[in-house]
Amino acid sequence: MISYRAVSHRYDDRTVLDDVTLSLPEARVGFVGANGSGKSTLARMVNGLVRPTHGEVRVDGLDPTSDGAAVRRRVGFVFTNPDSQIVMPTAGEDVAFSLRRTVKDRAERAARAAEVLAAHGLEGYADHPAHQLSGGQKQLLALCGMLALDPDVLVCDEPTTLLDLRNTRRFADILAGLRQQVLLVTHDLDLLAGFDRVVVLDGGVVVADDAPGPAIRYYRELVG
Amino acid sequence: MNPLGLYAPGTSPLHRAPAGPKLLVLLVVVTLVVVRSDVGWLAGACGLVAVGYAVARPPWARVWQVARLLLVLAVFVGGLQLWLVGPQAAAVTVLSLVAALAAASLFTLTTRIDAVVAAVERGLGPLRRFGVRPERLGLLVGLTVQAVGTLAAIAASVREAAVARGAGRSPTAFAVPFVVRTLRHADELGEALAARGVGDEDADERTG
């Protein structure tokens, strides 16, 4: 389970998160809030990309700061811009890159990578140059790179911001079918339908924490 | 798209050859064409590389991309050398350049980067005792090849934006956003690598 206890974070003299305490046992948790509200910072703390200035974050009892490697084996992270996540020239090689620590045999890595691609709508793309994929396919590839590791938790930081409606729906459908716990930071409130819980942040503080219906209503009133 | 990079799938003997020995052959060929100044010998090296393309049979579109780039380079560099130094030096420079670049391109067309990374890691394995981290150097090779395509895409997008603002000929309108976006990309790539466990190998080794 993921938990935050009295977590604060400051960039220079700006407070980004202020005394946030949350326990997240639900399978689907959404984070919404205006730009700069602290939701991405909160998400990044889960796998140690950002360290809290005060307080503590735990993932299954592990501290992402001191047990980073163990936490990252449990937590996958999908960023907004897939171009920054793709590190190998072809789609198959990029997914295989994720497996380099767990699968030592290169042929087996390639086969597993092709399986993961095929299972998520990229069948036959293993040898395709990654940067010639469409935006939606690139984001699917980024997702495949994470799912290849079969993490327990998937954190997605505005993963559909650069996608069109069709690819956004495709991405949402894949997320809905995953066995993993999903933490989704998003501005697309439609994506949160079917979620168990939505946390609303404003100015680094949790201002609402409820089922999607009431939480989104609160957020809409908040932003006017 | 990067004209000198990216694997083109195939089943030729060159595709099937192991990456490590191929990389060594490439290094030997490039070293020889750089140090030799005999026009006949260099022309022979170019012919040998051409035979390599015939054996590998990459898609014509990819061969044309490489040929077009080499032609432009040959005309530009050869013309300059001919004007400044003379025909003998121009022929040596052009043939060396064409042989080396065409051989490097043939290597990337017939070799998966994944295989190159694995070969570099395997080859540098014995140096681990001297503090060398082969997996880091292997990753560096992969990222370097990948960076060519990424930087080309950033440059194209920045150029389009400059043209749209009527500043297509302004070096500043290109250079400033290009540097800023490249640095931002490096920052994001660093985060993505950390999220994918790059650098966690040390912790893995400690915990067995």
GROMACS .gro file of C-alpha atoms in nm:
model
  432
    1MET     CA    1   0.000   0.000   0.000
    2ILE     CA    2   0.111   0.356  -0.069
    3SER     CA    3   0.099   0.607   0.213
    4TYR     CA    4   0.204   0.967   0.269
    5ARG     CA    5   0.250   1.092   0.624
    6ALA     CA    6   0.273   1.468   0.688
    7VAL     CA    7   0.451   1.514   0.355
    8SER     CA    8   0.567   1.859   0.253
    9HIS     CA    9   0.786   1.968  -0.033
   10ARG     CA   10   0.949   2.299  -0.112
   11TYR     CA   11   1.129   2.418  -0.425
   12ASP     CA   12   1.352   2.701  -0.307
   13ASP     CA   13   1.110   2.923  -0.114
   14ARG     CA   14   0.793   2.791  -0.282
   15THR     CA   15   0.582   2.535  -0.098
   16VAL     CA   16   0.457   2.278  -0.350
   17LEU     CA   17   0.308   2.032  -0.101
   18ASP     CA   18   0.205   2.119   0.251
   19ASP     CA   19   0.149   1.853   0.517
   20VAL     CA   20  -0.024   1.590   0.303
   21THR     CA   21  -0.134   1.268   0.474
   22LEU     CA   22  -0.297   0.995   0.264
   23SER     CA   23  -0.328   0.616   0.258
   24LEU     CA   24  -0.409   0.470  -0.083
   25PRO     CA   25  -0.531   0.109  -0.068
   26GLU     CA   26  -0.775   0.148  -0.360
   27ALA     CA   27  -0.704  -0.007  -0.701
   28ARG     CA   28  -0.777   0.312  -0.897
   29VAL     CA   29  -0.689   0.653  -0.753
   30GLY     CA   30  -0.701   0.980  -0.948
   31PHE     CA   31  -0.527   1.308  -0.867
   32VAL     CA   32  -0.668   1.631  -1.007
   33GLY     CA   33  -0.585   1.995  -0.955
   34ALA     CA   34  -0.479   2.308  -1.137
   35ASN     CA   35  -0.129   2.345  -1.281
   36GLY     CA   36   0.114   2.385  -0.992
   37SER     CA   37  -0.124   2.232  -0.736
   38GLY     CA   38   0.133   1.967  -0.640
   39LYS     CA   39  -0.029   1.657  -0.790
   40SER     CA   40   0.268   1.561  -1.011
   41THR     CA   41   0.509   1.614  -0.722
   42LEU     CA   42   0.294   1.385  -0.509
   43ALA     CA   43   0.298   1.118  -0.781
   44ARG     CA   44   0.673   1.145  -0.838
   45MET     CA   45   0.740   1.081  -0.472
   46VAL     CA   46   0.601   0.728  -0.510
   47ASN     CA   47   0.909   0.603  -0.693
   48GLY     CA   48   1.161   0.843  -0.544
   49LEU     CA   49   1.191   1.086  -0.836
   50VAL     CA   50   1.111   1.363  -0.587
   51ARG     CA   51   1.203   1.344  -0.220
   52PRO     CA   52   0.983   1.502   0.044
   53THR     CA   53   1.134   1.793   0.232
   54HIS     CA   54   0.940   1.679   0.541
   55GLY     CA   55   0.736   1.372   0.624
   56GLU     CA   56   0.756   1.025   0.477
   57VAL     CA   57   0.627   0.822   0.184
   58ARG     CA   58   0.595   0.443   0.201
   59VAL     CA   59   0.531   0.184  -0.070
   60ASP     CA   60   0.453  -0.153   0.087
   61GLY     CA   61   0.648  -0.032   0.390
   62LEU     CA   62   0.952   0.069   0.179
   63ASP     CA   63   1.094   0.420   0.168
   64PRO     CA   64   1.137   0.531  -0.199
   65THR     CA   65   1.430   0.750  -0.093
   66SER     CA   66   1.642   0.487   0.080
   67ASP     CA   67   1.499   0.172  -0.087
   68GLY     CA   68   1.468   0.325  -0.434
   69ALA     CA   69   1.571   0.016  -0.632
   70ALA     CA   70   1.326  -0.210  -0.446
   71VAL     CA   71   1.045   0.044  -0.484
   72ARG     CA   72   1.108   0.090  -0.857
   73ARG     CA   73   1.074  -0.286  -0.905
   74ARG     CA   74   0.720  -0.249  -0.767
   75VAL     CA   75   0.627   0.083  -0.925
   76GLY     CA   76   0.613   0.168  -1.296
   77PHE     CA   77   0.589   0.531  -1.409
   78VAL     CA   78   0.443   0.669  -1.732
   79PHE     CA   79   0.525   1.034  -1.807
   80THR     CA   80   0.341   1.295  -2.015
   81ASN     CA   81   0.584   1.303  -2.306
   82PRO     CA   82   0.658   0.958  -2.450
   83ASP     CA   83   0.952   1.095  -2.651
   84SER     CA   84   1.143   1.139  -2.328
   85GLN     CA   85   1.076   0.783  -2.214
   86ILE     CA   86   1.181   0.600  -2.527
   87VAL     CA   87   1.551   0.525  -2.500
   88MET     CA   88   1.612   0.269  -2.775
   89PRO     CA   89   1.577   0.307  -3.152
   90THR     CA   90   1.310   0.043  -3.215
   91ALA     CA   91   0.993  -0.042  -3.024
   92GLY     CA   92   1.106  -0.397  -2.947
   93GLU     CA   93   1.447  -0.288  -2.825
   94ASP     CA   94   1.289  -0.024  -2.603
   95VAL     CA   95   1.062  -0.272  -2.427
   96ALA     CA   96   1.352  -0.521  -2.405
   97PHE     CA   97   1.556  -0.245  -2.239
   98SER     CA   98   1.316  -0.257  -1.943
   99LEU     CA   99   1.380  -0.630  -1.907
  100ARG     CA  100   1.759  -0.614  -1.906
  101ARG     CA  101   1.788  -0.669  -1.531
  102THR     CA  102   1.538  -0.953  -1.504
  103VAL     CA  103   1.588  -1.148  -1.830
  104LYS     CA  104   1.953  -1.210  -1.914
  105ASP     CA  105   1.903  -1.396  -2.244
  106ARG     CA  106   1.871  -1.149  -2.532
  107ALA     CA  107   1.652  -1.371  -2.751
  108GLU     CA  108   1.414  -1.432  -2.461
  109ARG     CA  109   1.406  -1.057  -2.390
  110ALA     CA  110   1.314  -0.986  -2.752
  111ALA     CA  111   1.041  -1.252  -2.747
  112ARG     CA  112   0.896  -1.118  -2.421
  113ALA     CA  113   0.907  -0.764  -2.560
  114ALA     CA  114   0.717  -0.872  -2.873
  115GLU     CA  115   0.455  -1.041  -2.652
  116VAL     CA  116   0.403  -0.727  -2.443
  117LEU     CA  117   0.376  -0.511  -2.756
  118ALA     CA  118   0.124  -0.751  -2.911
  119ALA     CA  119  -0.085  -0.758  -2.593
  120HIS     CA  120  -0.126  -0.379  -2.599
  121GLY     CA  121  -0.206  -0.299  -2.959
  122LEU     CA  122   0.145  -0.282  -3.106
  123GLU     CA  123   0.166  -0.625  -3.266
  124GLY     CA  124   0.418  -0.633  -3.550
  125TYR     CA  125   0.588  -0.310  -3.438
  126ALA     CA  126   0.889  -0.467  -3.266
  127ASP     CA  127   1.127  -0.367  -3.547
  128HIS     CA  128   0.958  -0.034  -3.614
  129PRO     CA  129   1.166   0.281  -3.546
  130ALA     CA  130   1.022   0.411  -3.218
  131HIS     CA  131   1.032   0.777  -3.318
  132GLN     CA  132   0.831   0.711  -3.633
  133LEU     CA  133   0.535   0.585  -3.431
  134SER     CA  134   0.232   0.811  -3.391
  135GLY     CA  135   0.189   1.000  -3.063
  136GLY     CA  136  -0.066   0.747  -2.940
  137GLN     CA  137   0.154   0.453  -3.035
  138LYS     CA  138   0.452   0.613  -2.861
  139GLN     CA  139   0.255   0.648  -2.540
  140LEU     CA  140   0.143   0.285  -2.572
  141LEU     CA  141   0.509   0.193  -2.618
  142ALA     CA  142   0.602   0.386  -2.303
  143LEU     CA  143   0.327   0.198  -2.121
  144CYS     CA  144   0.454  -0.135  -2.261
  145GLY     CA  145   0.804  -0.048  -2.137
  146MET     CA  146   0.663  -0.030  -1.786
  147LEU     CA  147   0.416  -0.320  -1.806
  148ALA     CA  148   0.694  -0.551  -1.928
  149LEU     CA  149   0.827  -0.535  -1.574
  150ASP     CA  150   0.487  -0.640  -1.435
  151PRO     CA  151   0.494  -0.383  -1.153
  152ASP     CA  152   0.237  -0.386  -0.871
  153VAL     CA  153   0.166  -0.015  -0.908
  154LEU     CA  154   0.148   0.203  -1.218
  155VAL     CA  155   0.178   0.579  -1.175
  156CYS     CA  156   0.071   0.783  -1.479
  157ASP     CA  157   0.147   1.156  -1.485
  158GLU     CA  158  -0.089   1.320  -1.737
  159PRO     CA  159  -0.031   1.039  -1.988
  160THR     CA  160  -0.302   1.149  -2.231
  161THR     CA  161  -0.223   1.522  -2.251
  162LEU     CA  162  -0.060   1.483  -2.595
  163LEU     CA  163  -0.307   1.225  -2.730
  164ASP     CA  164  -0.614   1.266  -2.948
  165LEU     CA  165  -0.956   1.143  -2.836
  166ARG     CA  166  -0.926   0.801  -2.999
  167ASN     CA  167  -0.586   0.729  -2.842
  168THR     CA  168  -0.699   0.870  -2.508
  169ARG     CA  169  -0.988   0.621  -2.505
  170ARG     CA  170  -0.756   0.341  -2.611
  171PHE     CA  171  -0.515   0.428  -2.330
  172ALA     CA  172  -0.804   0.449  -2.080
  173ASP     CA  173  -0.935   0.108  -2.190
  174ILE     CA  174  -0.593  -0.047  -2.135
  175LEU     CA  175  -0.561   0.114  -1.791
  176ALA     CA  176  -0.908  -0.014  -1.697
  177GLY     CA  177  -0.808  -0.372  -1.774
  178LEU     CA  178  -0.481  -0.377  -1.581
  179ARG     CA  179  -0.434  -0.588  -1.271
  180GLN     CA  180  -0.203  -0.319  -1.128
  181GLN     CA  181  -0.299  -0.048  -0.883
  182VAL     CA  182  -0.316   0.270  -1.093
  183LEU     CA  183  -0.245   0.622  -0.968
  184LEU     CA  184  -0.348   0.864  -1.241
  185VAL     CA  185  -0.264   1.235  -1.247
  186THR     CA  186  -0.484   1.399  -1.507
  187HIS     CA  187  -0.669   1.704  -1.632
  188ASP     CA  188  -0.902   1.481  -1.831
  189LEU     CA  189  -1.184   1.426  -1.584
  190ASP     CA  190  -1.358   1.172  -1.812
  191LEU     CA  191  -1.070   0.932  -1.751
  192LEU     CA  192  -1.166   0.908  -1.386
  193ALA     CA  193  -1.504   0.745  -1.448
  194GLY     CA  194  -1.492   0.406  -1.281
  195PHE     CA  195  -1.213   0.505  -1.045
  196ASP     CA  196  -1.246   0.422  -0.676
  197ARG     CA  197  -1.121   0.750  -0.539
  198VAL     CA  198  -1.022   1.098  -0.654
  199VAL     CA  199  -0.796   1.333  -0.459
  200VAL     CA  200  -0.825   1.706  -0.539
  201LEU     CA  201  -0.522   1.926  -0.469
  202ASP     CA  202  -0.505   2.303  -0.457
  203GLY     CA  203  -0.201   2.504  -0.357
  204GLY     CA  204  -0.021   2.193  -0.231
  205VAL     CA  205  -0.304   2.093   0.001
  206VAL     CA  206  -0.562   1.814  -0.030
  207VAL     CA  207  -0.894   2.000  -0.053
  208ALA     CA  208  -1.119   1.706  -0.143
  209ASP     CA  209  -1.081   1.330  -0.121
  210ASP     CA  210  -1.387   1.132  -0.225
  211ALA     CA  211  -1.551   0.911  -0.483
  212PRO     CA  212  -1.512   1.049  -0.839
  213GLY     CA  213  -1.862   1.207  -0.856
  214PRO     CA  214  -1.844   1.437  -0.552
  215ALA     CA  215  -1.468   1.499  -0.587
  216ILE     CA  216  -1.500   1.613  -0.950
  217ARG     CA  217  -1.804   1.827  -0.867
  218TYR     CA  218  -1.599   1.995  -0.593
  219TYR     CA  219  -1.310   2.049  -0.834
  220ARG     CA  220  -1.536   2.204  -1.100
  221GLU     CA  221  -1.678   2.446  -0.840
  222LEU     CA  222  -1.327   2.524  -0.718
  223VAL     CA  223  -1.202   2.631  -1.060
  224GLY     CA  224  -1.526   2.810  -1.139
  225MET     CA  225   1.476   1.060  -3.978
  226ASN     CA  226   1.837   0.974  -3.916
  227PRO     CA  227   1.976   0.863  -4.254
  228LEU     CA  228   2.275   0.686  -4.104
  229GLY     CA  229   2.101   0.497  -3.832
  230LEU     CA  230   1.833   0.247  -3.744
  231TYR     CA  231   1.814  -0.121  -3.802
  232ALA     CA  232   1.647  -0.253  -4.116
  233PRO     CA  233   1.522  -0.607  -4.045
  234GLY     CA  234   1.658  -0.882  -4.268
  235THR     CA  235   1.794  -1.235  -4.280
  236SER     CA  236   2.119  -1.183  -4.475
  237PRO     CA  237   2.450  -1.324  -4.350
  238LEU     CA  238   2.540  -0.972  -4.233
  239HIS     CA  239   2.219  -0.953  -4.030
  240ARG     CA  240   2.291  -1.291  -3.874
  241ALA     CA  241   2.657  -1.218  -3.792
  242PRO     CA  242   2.720  -1.153  -3.420
  243ALA     CA  243   2.738  -0.784  -3.324
  244GLY     CA  244   3.075  -0.799  -3.140
  245PRO     CA  245   3.289  -0.926  -3.432
  246LYS     CA  246   3.099  -0.698  -3.672
  247LEU     CA  247   3.180  -0.399  -3.453
  248LEU     CA  248   3.547  -0.501  -3.446
  249VAL     CA  249   3.556  -0.538  -3.827
  250LEU     CA  250   3.394  -0.194  -3.858
  251LEU     CA  251   3.658  -0.040  -3.630
  252VAL     CA  252   3.939  -0.202  -3.832
  253VAL     CA  253   3.789  -0.089  -4.166
  254VAL     CA  254   3.737   0.269  -4.046
  255THR     CA  255   4.088   0.285  -3.898
  256LEU     CA  256   4.244   0.154  -4.221
  257VAL     CA  257   4.055   0.390  -4.451
  258VAL     CA  258   4.153   0.683  -4.230
  259VAL     CA  259   4.525   0.598  -4.218
  260ARG     CA  260   4.572   0.479  -4.580
  261SER     CA  261   4.620   0.739  -4.853
  262ASP     CA  262   4.639   0.513  -5.157
  263VAL     CA  263   4.354   0.599  -5.397
  264GLY     CA  264   4.338   0.250  -5.550
  265TRP     CA  265   4.325   0.086  -5.210
  266LEU     CA  266   4.053   0.327  -5.089
  267ALA     CA  267   3.848   0.269  -5.405
  268GLY     CA  268   3.877  -0.104  -5.334
  269ALA     CA  269   3.748  -0.043  -4.978
  270CYS     CA  270   3.449   0.145  -5.120
  271GLY     CA  271   3.384  -0.147  -5.355
  272LEU     CA  272   3.403  -0.392  -5.065
  273VAL     CA  273   3.147  -0.191  -4.868
  274ALA     CA  274   2.924  -0.184  -5.179
  275VAL     CA  275   2.945  -0.564  -5.190
  276GLY     CA  276   2.838  -0.560  -4.824
  277TYR     CA  277   2.524  -0.365  -4.921
  278ALA     CA  278   2.455  -0.612  -5.203
  279VAL     CA  279   2.481  -0.901  -4.955
  280ALA     CA  280   2.269  -0.730  -4.684
  281ARG     CA  281   2.004  -0.607  -4.933
  282PRO     CA  282   1.853  -0.333  -4.714
  283PRO     CA  283   1.541  -0.156  -4.849
  284TRP     CA  284   1.619   0.068  -5.148
  285ALA     CA  285   1.470   0.370  -4.975
  286ARG     CA  286   1.720   0.335  -4.692
  287VAL     CA  287   2.012   0.283  -4.933
  288TRP     CA  288   1.903   0.591  -5.129
  289GLN     CA  289   1.896   0.798  -4.807
  290VAL     CA  290   2.254   0.696  -4.729
  291ALA     CA  291   2.368   0.746  -5.090
  292ARG     CA  292   2.212   1.092  -5.109
  293LEU     CA  293   2.386   1.206  -4.792
  294LEU     CA  294   2.721   1.065  -4.906
  295LEU     CA  295   2.681   1.231  -5.246
  296VAL     CA  296   2.619   1.572  -5.089
  297LEU     CA  297   2.918   1.527  -4.857
  298ALA     CA  298   3.140   1.405  -5.140
  299VAL     CA  299   3.053   1.701  -5.362
  300PHE     CA  300   3.096   1.956  -5.084
  301VAL     CA  301   3.413   1.816  -4.922
  302GLY     CA  302   3.563   1.699  -5.253
  303GLY     CA  303   3.502   2.037  -5.417
  304LEU     CA  304   3.658   2.220  -5.127
  305GLN     CA  305   3.963   1.990  -5.122
  306LEU     CA  306   4.002   2.011  -5.499
  307TRP     CA  307   4.002   2.390  -5.480
  308LEU     CA  308   4.230   2.416  -5.174
  309VAL     CA  309   4.470   2.121  -5.206
  310GLY     CA  310   4.442   1.940  -5.538
  311PRO     CA  311   4.287   1.633  -5.708
  312GLN     CA  312   4.494   1.366  -5.529
  313ALA     CA  313   4.406   1.492  -5.178
  314ALA     CA  314   4.043   1.545  -5.281
  315ALA     CA  315   4.012   1.186  -5.405
  316VAL     CA  316   4.171   1.046  -5.087
  317THR     CA  317   3.945   1.251  -4.858
  318VAL     CA  318   3.626   1.172  -5.047
  319LEU     CA  319   3.697   0.800  -5.077
  320SER     CA  320   3.794   0.774  -4.708
  321LEU     CA  321   3.480   0.957  -4.602
  322VAL     CA  322   3.250   0.754  -4.825
  323ALA     CA  323   3.403   0.419  -4.725
  324ALA     CA  324   3.393   0.496  -4.350
  325LEU     CA  325   3.040   0.642  -4.342
  326ALA     CA  326   2.895   0.378  -4.573
  327ALA     CA  327   3.053   0.100  -4.363
  328ALA     CA  328   2.917   0.254  -4.040
  329SER     CA  329   2.573   0.287  -4.195
  330LEU     CA  330   2.583  -0.074  -4.317
  331PHE     CA  331   2.663  -0.179  -3.962
  332THR     CA  332   2.366   0.008  -3.810
  333LEU     CA  333   2.134  -0.112  -4.088
  334THR     CA  334   2.217  -0.476  -4.017
  335THR     CA  335   2.266  -0.472  -3.638
  336ARG     CA  336   2.012  -0.418  -3.363
  337ILE     CA  337   2.125  -0.159  -3.110
  338ASP     CA  338   2.022  -0.402  -2.839
  339ALA     CA  339   2.283  -0.643  -2.977
  340VAL     CA  340   2.549  -0.369  -2.992
  341VAL     CA  341   2.477  -0.273  -2.631
  342ALA     CA  342   2.507  -0.639  -2.526
  343ALA     CA  343   2.832  -0.678  -2.724
  344VAL     CA  344   2.985  -0.366  -2.567
  345GLU     CA  345   2.885  -0.486  -2.221
  346ARG     CA  346   3.032  -0.832  -2.288
  347GLY     CA  347   3.350  -0.695  -2.446
  348LEU     CA  348   3.418  -0.454  -2.162
  349GLY     CA  349   3.329  -0.708  -1.891
  350PRO     CA  350   3.694  -0.786  -1.804
  351LEU     CA  351   3.753  -0.415  -1.732
  352ARG     CA  352   3.502  -0.425  -1.447
  353ARG     CA  353   3.787  -0.498  -1.203
  354PHE     CA  354   3.939  -0.161  -1.299
  355GLY     CA  355   3.620   0.023  -1.209
  356VAL     CA  356   3.473   0.034  -1.560
  357ARG     CA  357   3.092  -0.012  -1.563
  358PRO     CA  358   3.022  -0.198  -1.891
  359GLU     CA  359   2.642  -0.168  -1.857
  360ARG     CA  360   2.674   0.212  -1.833
  361LEU     CA  361   2.894   0.225  -2.145
  362GLY     CA  362   2.656  -0.010  -2.328
  363LEU     CA  363   2.365   0.215  -2.240
  364LEU     CA  364   2.568   0.515  -2.356
  365VAL     CA  365   2.604   0.355  -2.699
  366GLY     CA  366   2.229   0.293  -2.722
  367LEU     CA  367   2.140   0.642  -2.607
  368THR     CA  368   2.390   0.801  -2.846
  369VAL     CA  369   2.232   0.632  -3.148
  370GLN     CA  370   1.885   0.716  -3.021
  371ALA     CA  371   1.985   1.079  -2.956
  372VAL     CA  372   2.058   1.140  -3.325
  373GLY     CA  373   1.692   1.085  -3.415
  374THR     CA  374   1.565   1.279  -3.114
  375LEU     CA  375   1.784   1.584  -3.178
  376ALA     CA  376   1.688   1.581  -3.546
  377ALA     CA  377   1.319   1.583  -3.446
  378ILE     CA  378   1.373   1.872  -3.200
  379ALA     CA  379   1.567   2.068  -3.464
  380ALA     CA  380   1.291   2.015  -3.724
  381SER     CA  381   1.020   2.126  -3.482
  382VAL     CA  382   1.217   2.435  -3.369
  383ARG     CA  383   1.286   2.529  -3.732
  384GLU     CA  384   0.915   2.500  -3.816
  385ALA     CA  385   0.825   2.722  -3.520
  386ALA     CA  386   1.083   2.982  -3.629
  387VAL     CA  387   0.949   2.982  -3.986
  388ALA     CA  388   0.591   3.017  -3.855
  389ARG     CA  389   0.699   3.331  -3.667
  390GLY     CA  390   0.873   3.472  -3.974
  391ALA     CA  391   1.218   3.415  -3.826
  392GLY     CA  392   1.327   3.126  -4.047
  393ARG     CA  393   1.666   3.283  -4.119
  394SER     CA  394   1.745   3.395  -3.765
  395PRO     CA  395   2.021   3.186  -3.598
  396THR     CA  396   1.902   3.306  -3.255
  397ALA     CA  397   1.542   3.200  -3.321
  398PHE     CA  398   1.676   2.852  -3.389
  399ALA     CA  399   1.964   2.817  -3.142
  400VAL     CA  400   1.797   2.938  -2.821
  401PRO     CA  401   1.485   2.718  -2.828
  402PHE     CA  402   1.690   2.426  -2.963
  403VAL     CA  403   1.929   2.441  -2.668
  404VAL     CA  404   1.645   2.493  -2.418
  405ARG     CA  405   1.441   2.202  -2.556
  406THR     CA  406   1.747   1.978  -2.575
  407LEU     CA  407   1.831   2.049  -2.211
  408ARG     CA  408   1.468   1.991  -2.109
  409HIS     CA  409   1.471   1.664  -2.303
  410ALA     CA  410   1.791   1.560  -2.123
  411ASP     CA  411   1.626   1.638  -1.791
  412GLU     CA  412   1.314   1.437  -1.874
  413LEU     CA  413   1.519   1.151  -2.015
  414GLY     CA  414   1.717   1.138  -1.690
  415GLU     CA  415   1.394   1.108  -1.492
  416ALA     CA  416   1.260   0.841  -1.728
  417LEU     CA  417   1.583   0.640  -1.699
  418ALA     CA  418   1.567   0.663  -1.320
  419ALA     CA  419   1.203   0.548  -1.330
  420ARG     CA  420   1.309   0.249  -1.541
  421GLY     CA  421   1.567   0.147  -1.283
  422VAL     CA  422   1.883   0.269  -1.459
  423GLY     CA  423   2.140   0.312  -1.184
  424ASP     CA  424   1.964   0.060  -0.962
  425GLU     CA  425   2.210  -0.209  -1.070
  426ASP     CA  426   2.436  -0.103  -0.783
  427ALA     CA  427   2.159  -0.173  -0.531
  428ASP     CA  428   2.083  -0.506  -0.703
  429GLU     CA  429   2.446  -0.611  -0.666
  430ARG     CA  430   2.454  -0.509  -0.300
  431THR     CA  431   2.143  -0.709  -0.220
  432GLY     CA  432   2.257  -1.004  -0.431
   0.00000   0.00000   0.00000
